[in-house]
Amino acid sequence: DWSSDVCSSDLPFDRAIMLQKLLAWVVLTDQPMSSVAQESLKDLLLYCNKGAVTVSALTMRRSIEELYADLKSQNELELAVRRPT
């Protein structure tokens, strides 16, 4: 239901939040990395917020790799703590 969405157009643009939300969209909807470079997506982002800065497929790939490495480290740490001595 779109009517319950909070409009953030009055908020200042935050590149980190946009990247996080775009990353979630790419991963959760199984989009190719190149989808972030599509002119139609860039046009939509700029329409939603004129201050938006678009990202490249390479930036998206690096963000996903960093997220994976962070989650893997957290998982390994959690497993190490849970192992009986």
mmCIF file of N, CA and C in Angstrom:
data_model
loop_
_atom_site.group_PDB
_atom_site.id
_atom_site.type_symbol
_atom_site.label_atom_id
_atom_site.label_comp_id
_atom_site.label_asym_id
_atom_site.label_seq_id
_atom_site.Cartn_x
_atom_site.Cartn_y
_atom_site.Cartn_z
ATOM 1 N N ASP A 1 0.842 -1.176 0.000
ATOM 2 C CA ASP A 1 0.000 0.000 0.000
ATOM 3 C C ASP A 1 0.891 1.246 0.000
ATOM 4 N N TRP A 2 0.938 1.939 -1.104
ATOM 5 C CA TRP A 2 1.788 3.108 -1.272
ATOM 6 C C TRP A 2 1.303 4.293 -0.453
ATOM 7 N N SER A 3 0.036 4.303 -0.120
ATOM 8 C CA SER A 3 -0.494 5.463 0.590
ATOM 9 C C SER A 3 0.092 5.603 1.991
ATOM 10 N N SER A 4 0.625 4.538 2.543
ATOM 11 C CA SER A 4 1.187 4.605 3.888
ATOM 12 C C SER A 4 2.668 4.974 3.878
ATOM 13 N N ASP A 5 3.279 5.058 2.685
ATOM 14 C CA ASP A 5 4.690 5.410 2.597
ATOM 15 C C ASP A 5 4.908 6.854 3.039
ATOM 16 N N VAL A 6 6.010 7.070 3.712
ATOM 17 C CA VAL A 6 6.366 8.419 4.144
ATOM 18 C C VAL A 6 7.169 9.072 3.027
ATOM 19 N N CYS A 7 6.765 10.239 2.643
ATOM 20 C CA CYS A 7 7.470 10.975 1.599
ATOM 21 C C CYS A 7 8.697 11.640 2.201
ATOM 22 N N SER A 8 9.844 11.404 1.594
ATOM 23 C CA SER A 8 11.075 11.994 2.121
ATOM 24 C C SER A 8 11.592 13.109 1.218
ATOM 25 N N SER A 9 10.762 13.596 0.305
ATOM 26 C CA SER A 9 11.239 14.601 -0.639
ATOM 27 C C SER A 9 11.653 15.902 0.043
ATOM 28 N N ASP A 10 11.167 16.150 1.255
ATOM 29 C CA ASP A 10 11.537 17.367 1.970
ATOM 30 C C ASP A 10 12.824 17.200 2.774
ATOM 31 N N LEU A 11 13.291 15.974 2.887
ATOM 32 C CA LEU A 11 14.524 15.723 3.633
ATOM 33 C C LEU A 11 15.728 15.972 2.738
ATOM 34 N N PRO A 12 16.856 16.396 3.314
ATOM 35 C CA PRO A 12 18.051 16.571 2.488
ATOM 36 C C PRO A 12 18.532 15.209 1.983
ATOM 37 N N PHE A 13 19.095 15.218 0.817
ATOM 38 C CA PHE A 13 19.601 13.978 0.228
ATOM 39 C C PHE A 13 20.769 13.451 1.047
ATOM 40 N N ASP A 14 20.760 12.152 1.316
ATOM 41 C CA ASP A 14 21.846 11.488 2.034
ATOM 42 C C ASP A 14 22.322 10.336 1.165
ATOM 43 N N ARG A 15 23.526 10.463 0.612
ATOM 44 C CA ARG A 15 24.044 9.467 -0.331
ATOM 45 C C ARG A 15 24.146 8.082 0.310
ATOM 46 N N ALA A 16 24.555 8.012 1.560
ATOM 47 C CA ALA A 16 24.708 6.722 2.231
ATOM 48 C C ALA A 16 23.367 6.003 2.364
ATOM 49 N N ILE A 17 22.322 6.745 2.707
ATOM 50 C CA ILE A 17 20.996 6.133 2.835
ATOM 51 C C ILE A 17 20.484 5.695 1.472
ATOM 52 N N MET A 18 20.683 6.548 0.450
ATOM 53 C CA MET A 18 20.247 6.179 -0.893
ATOM 54 C C MET A 18 20.960 4.919 -1.362
ATOM 55 N N LEU A 19 22.269 4.851 -1.123
ATOM 56 C CA LEU A 19 23.040 3.686 -1.531
ATOM 57 C C LEU A 19 22.545 2.435 -0.799
ATOM 58 N N GLN A 20 22.247 2.562 0.482
ATOM 59 C CA GLN A 20 21.740 1.432 1.264
ATOM 60 C C GLN A 20 20.390 0.950 0.716
ATOM 61 N N LYS A 21 19.505 1.876 0.391
ATOM 62 C CA LYS A 21 18.185 1.512 -0.126
ATOM 63 C C LYS A 21 18.288 0.939 -1.537
ATOM 64 N N LEU A 22 19.169 1.495 -2.347
ATOM 65 C CA LEU A 22 19.371 0.976 -3.695
ATOM 66 C C LEU A 22 19.991 -0.415 -3.643
ATOM 67 N N LEU A 23 20.916 -0.600 -2.746
ATOM 68 C CA LEU A 23 21.543 -1.908 -2.553
ATOM 69 C C LEU A 23 20.501 -2.947 -2.154
ATOM 70 N N ALA A 24 19.626 -2.599 -1.229
ATOM 71 C CA ALA A 24 18.563 -3.522 -0.815
ATOM 72 C C ALA A 24 17.673 -3.867 -2.002
ATOM 73 N N TRP A 25 17.328 -2.878 -2.815
ATOM 74 C CA TRP A 25 16.470 -3.131 -3.985
ATOM 75 C C TRP A 25 17.160 -4.072 -4.964
ATOM 76 N N VAL A 26 18.442 -3.837 -5.244
ATOM 77 C CA VAL A 26 19.186 -4.689 -6.183
ATOM 78 C C VAL A 26 19.236 -6.127 -5.671
ATOM 79 N N VAL A 27 19.582 -6.302 -4.406
ATOM 80 C CA VAL A 27 19.751 -7.648 -3.846
ATOM 81 C C VAL A 27 18.417 -8.360 -3.672
ATOM 82 N N LEU A 28 17.446 -7.693 -3.070
ATOM 83 C CA LEU A 28 16.179 -8.356 -2.744
ATOM 84 C C LEU A 28 15.307 -8.642 -3.961
ATOM 85 N N THR A 29 15.512 -7.887 -5.033
ATOM 86 C CA THR A 29 14.722 -8.138 -6.246
ATOM 87 C C THR A 29 15.552 -8.802 -7.335
ATOM 88 N N ASP A 30 16.758 -9.229 -6.980
ATOM 89 C CA ASP A 30 17.635 -9.971 -7.882
ATOM 90 C C ASP A 30 17.886 -9.218 -9.189
ATOM 91 N N GLN A 31 18.208 -7.938 -9.040
ATOM 92 C CA GLN A 31 18.501 -7.110 -10.208
ATOM 93 C C GLN A 31 19.974 -7.250 -10.586
ATOM 94 N N PRO A 32 20.299 -7.111 -11.859
ATOM 95 C CA PRO A 32 21.721 -7.095 -12.241
ATOM 96 C C PRO A 32 22.371 -5.798 -11.764
ATOM 97 N N MET A 33 23.662 -5.846 -11.505
ATOM 98 C CA MET A 33 24.379 -4.644 -11.061
ATOM 99 C C MET A 33 24.211 -3.508 -12.065
ATOM 100 N N SER A 34 24.134 -3.856 -13.328
ATOM 101 C CA SER A 34 24.034 -2.834 -14.369
ATOM 102 C C SER A 34 22.718 -2.063 -14.318
ATOM 103 N N SER A 35 21.747 -2.552 -13.572
ATOM 104 C CA SER A 35 20.450 -1.866 -13.513
ATOM 105 C C SER A 35 20.581 -0.464 -12.923
ATOM 106 N N VAL A 36 21.574 -0.251 -12.051
ATOM 107 C CA VAL A 36 21.735 1.071 -11.445
ATOM 108 C C VAL A 36 22.277 2.092 -12.434
ATOM 109 N N ALA A 37 22.810 1.627 -13.550
ATOM 110 C CA ALA A 37 23.351 2.525 -14.567
ATOM 111 C C ALA A 37 22.322 2.865 -15.647
ATOM 112 N N GLN A 38 21.136 2.294 -15.569
ATOM 113 C CA GLN A 38 20.094 2.558 -16.562
ATOM 114 C C GLN A 38 19.620 4.004 -16.459
ATOM 115 N N GLU A 39 19.527 4.649 -17.585
ATOM 116 C CA GLU A 39 19.087 6.051 -17.613
ATOM 117 C C GLU A 39 17.701 6.215 -17.003
ATOM 118 N N SER A 40 16.821 5.238 -17.212
ATOM 119 C CA SER A 40 15.458 5.365 -16.678
ATOM 120 C C SER A 40 15.457 5.358 -15.150
ATOM 121 N N LEU A 41 16.331 4.577 -14.525
ATOM 122 C CA LEU A 41 16.425 4.573 -13.060
ATOM 123 C C LEU A 41 17.042 5.889 -12.567
ATOM 124 N N LYS A 42 18.083 6.340 -13.240
ATOM 125 C CA LYS A 42 18.696 7.618 -12.865
ATOM 126 C C LYS A 42 17.674 8.746 -12.961
ATOM 127 N N ASP A 43 16.881 8.721 -14.031
ATOM 128 C CA ASP A 43 15.848 9.732 -14.228
ATOM 129 C C ASP A 43 14.830 9.698 -13.084
ATOM 130 N N LEU A 44 14.442 8.495 -12.671
ATOM 131 C CA LEU A 44 13.492 8.351 -11.569
ATOM 132 C C LEU A 44 14.074 8.899 -10.268
ATOM 133 N N LEU A 45 15.315 8.552 -9.972
ATOM 134 C CA LEU A 45 15.952 9.027 -8.747
ATOM 135 C C LEU A 45 16.060 10.549 -8.723
ATOM 136 N N LEU A 46 16.431 11.128 -9.857
ATOM 137 C CA LEU A 46 16.552 12.581 -9.926
ATOM 138 C C LEU A 46 15.193 13.256 -9.877
ATOM 139 N N TYR A 47 14.173 12.599 -10.398
ATOM 140 C CA TYR A 47 12.821 13.143 -10.310
ATOM 141 C C TYR A 47 12.365 13.184 -8.846
ATOM 142 N N CYS A 48 12.691 12.120 -8.112
ATOM 143 C CA CYS A 48 12.284 12.034 -6.707
ATOM 144 C C CYS A 48 13.027 13.041 -5.840
ATOM 145 N N ASN A 49 14.266 13.308 -6.169
ATOM 146 C CA ASN A 49 15.055 14.258 -5.397
ATOM 147 C C ASN A 49 16.115 14.849 -6.314
ATOM 148 N N LYS A 50 15.971 16.109 -6.625
ATOM 149 C CA LYS A 50 16.902 16.782 -7.553
ATOM 150 C C LYS A 50 18.340 16.743 -7.052
ATOM 151 N N GLY A 51 18.532 16.567 -5.755
ATOM 152 C CA GLY A 51 19.878 16.520 -5.193
ATOM 153 C C GLY A 51 20.485 15.129 -5.195
ATOM 154 N N ALA A 52 19.734 14.161 -5.691
ATOM 155 C CA ALA A 52 20.221 12.778 -5.678
ATOM 156 C C ALA A 52 21.462 12.630 -6.549
ATOM 157 N N VAL A 53 22.360 11.786 -6.108
ATOM 158 C CA VAL A 53 23.553 11.457 -6.865
ATOM 159 C C VAL A 53 23.448 9.987 -7.224
ATOM 160 N N THR A 54 23.540 9.686 -8.498
ATOM 161 C CA THR A 54 23.412 8.293 -8.916
ATOM 162 C C THR A 54 24.750 7.580 -8.746
ATOM 163 N N VAL A 55 24.708 6.254 -8.759
ATOM 164 C CA VAL A 55 25.907 5.448 -8.558
ATOM 165 C C VAL A 55 26.122 4.539 -9.759
ATOM 166 N N SER A 56 27.326 4.043 -9.877
ATOM 167 C CA SER A 56 27.669 3.147 -10.979
ATOM 168 C C SER A 56 27.497 1.690 -10.556
ATOM 169 N N ALA A 57 27.522 0.820 -11.533
ATOM 170 C CA ALA A 57 27.451 -0.613 -11.256
ATOM 171 C C ALA A 57 28.658 -1.049 -10.422
ATOM 172 N N LEU A 58 29.815 -0.452 -10.671
ATOM 173 C CA LEU A 58 31.022 -0.784 -9.911
ATOM 174 C C LEU A 58 30.870 -0.391 -8.443
ATOM 175 N N THR A 59 30.299 0.776 -8.191
ATOM 176 C CA THR A 59 30.049 1.202 -6.817
ATOM 177 C C THR A 59 29.092 0.236 -6.131
ATOM 178 N N MET A 60 28.056 -0.187 -6.840
ATOM 179 C CA MET A 60 27.085 -1.132 -6.282
ATOM 180 C C MET A 60 27.767 -2.462 -5.968
ATOM 181 N N ARG A 61 28.596 -2.940 -6.884
ATOM 182 C CA ARG A 61 29.308 -4.206 -6.660
ATOM 183 C C ARG A 61 30.206 -4.105 -5.432
ATOM 184 N N ARG A 62 30.928 -3.011 -5.310
ATOM 185 C CA ARG A 62 31.816 -2.825 -4.147
ATOM 186 C C ARG A 62 31.019 -2.783 -2.851
ATOM 187 N N SER A 63 29.868 -2.128 -2.884
ATOM 188 C CA SER A 63 29.025 -2.039 -1.684
ATOM 189 C C SER A 63 28.526 -3.420 -1.274
ATOM 190 N N ILE A 64 28.141 -4.211 -2.236
ATOM 191 C CA ILE A 64 27.671 -5.571 -1.941
ATOM 192 C C ILE A 64 28.821 -6.418 -1.404
ATOM 193 N N GLU A 65 29.999 -6.284 -1.980
ATOM 194 C CA GLU A 65 31.158 -7.039 -1.492
ATOM 195 C C GLU A 65 31.514 -6.634 -0.057
ATOM 196 N N GLU A 66 31.437 -5.330 0.236
ATOM 197 C CA GLU A 66 31.713 -4.862 1.600
ATOM 198 C C GLU A 66 30.674 -5.387 2.581
ATOM 199 N N LEU A 67 29.408 -5.344 2.173
ATOM 200 C CA LEU A 67 28.337 -5.853 3.026
ATOM 201 C C LEU A 67 28.533 -7.344 3.291
ATOM 202 N N TYR A 68 28.869 -8.104 2.242
ATOM 203 C CA TYR A 68 29.111 -9.536 2.389
ATOM 204 C C TYR A 68 30.271 -9.801 3.357
ATOM 205 N N ALA A 69 31.355 -9.064 3.196
ATOM 206 C CA ALA A 69 32.521 -9.256 4.072
ATOM 207 C C ALA A 69 32.167 -8.932 5.526
ATOM 208 N N ASP A 70 31.404 -7.859 5.736
ATOM 209 C CA ASP A 70 30.985 -7.496 7.093
ATOM 210 C C ASP A 70 30.103 -8.577 7.712
ATOM 211 N N LEU A 71 29.123 -9.041 6.944
ATOM 212 C CA LEU A 71 28.223 -10.076 7.454
ATOM 213 C C LEU A 71 28.961 -11.386 7.709
ATOM 214 N N LYS A 72 29.896 -11.711 6.849
ATOM 215 C CA LYS A 72 30.686 -12.934 7.020
ATOM 216 C C LYS A 72 31.524 -12.847 8.297
ATOM 217 N N SER A 73 32.151 -11.702 8.529
ATOM 218 C CA SER A 73 32.955 -11.510 9.735
ATOM 219 C C SER A 73 32.090 -11.624 10.993
ATOM 220 N N GLN A 74 30.915 -10.990 10.944
ATOM 221 C CA GLN A 74 29.995 -11.061 12.084
ATOM 222 C C GLN A 74 29.571 -12.499 12.343
ATOM 223 N N ASN A 75 29.295 -13.227 11.275
ATOM 224 C CA ASN A 75 28.872 -14.616 11.394
ATOM 225 C C ASN A 75 29.986 -15.477 11.987
ATOM 226 N N GLU A 76 31.205 -15.279 11.496
ATOM 227 C CA GLU A 76 32.341 -16.057 11.998
ATOM 228 C C GLU A 76 32.585 -15.753 13.467
ATOM 229 N N LEU A 77 32.455 -14.497 13.855
ATOM 230 C CA LEU A 77 32.632 -14.116 15.252
ATOM 231 C C LEU A 77 31.556 -14.759 16.116
ATOM 232 N N GLU A 78 30.333 -14.734 15.639
ATOM 233 C CA GLU A 78 29.222 -15.343 16.377
ATOM 234 C C GLU A 78 29.437 -16.843 16.548
ATOM 235 N N LEU A 79 29.900 -17.498 15.488
ATOM 236 C CA LEU A 79 30.155 -18.940 15.572
ATOM 237 C C LEU A 79 31.291 -19.239 16.530
ATOM 238 N N ALA A 80 32.310 -18.410 16.527
ATOM 239 C CA ALA A 80 33.456 -18.625 17.428
ATOM 240 C C ALA A 80 33.021 -18.483 18.888
ATOM 241 N N VAL A 81 32.142 -17.551 19.162
ATOM 242 C CA VAL A 81 31.652 -17.339 20.534
ATOM 243 C C VAL A 81 30.802 -18.518 20.968
ATOM 244 N N ARG A 82 30.052 -19.097 20.074
ATOM 245 C CA ARG A 82 29.134 -20.176 20.426
ATOM 246 C C ARG A 82 29.811 -21.538 20.529
ATOM 247 N N ARG A 83 31.019 -21.689 20.006
ATOM 248 C CA ARG A 83 31.694 -22.991 20.042
ATOM 249 C C ARG A 83 32.035 -23.370 21.475
ATOM 250 N N PRO A 84 31.735 -24.597 21.825
ATOM 251 C CA PRO A 84 32.106 -25.037 23.189
ATOM 252 C C PRO A 84 33.633 -25.175 23.285
ATOM 253 N N THR A 85 34.128 -24.876 24.454
ATOM 254 C CA THR A 85 35.588 -24.975 24.661
ATOM 255 C C THR A 85 35.972 -26.273 25.292
#
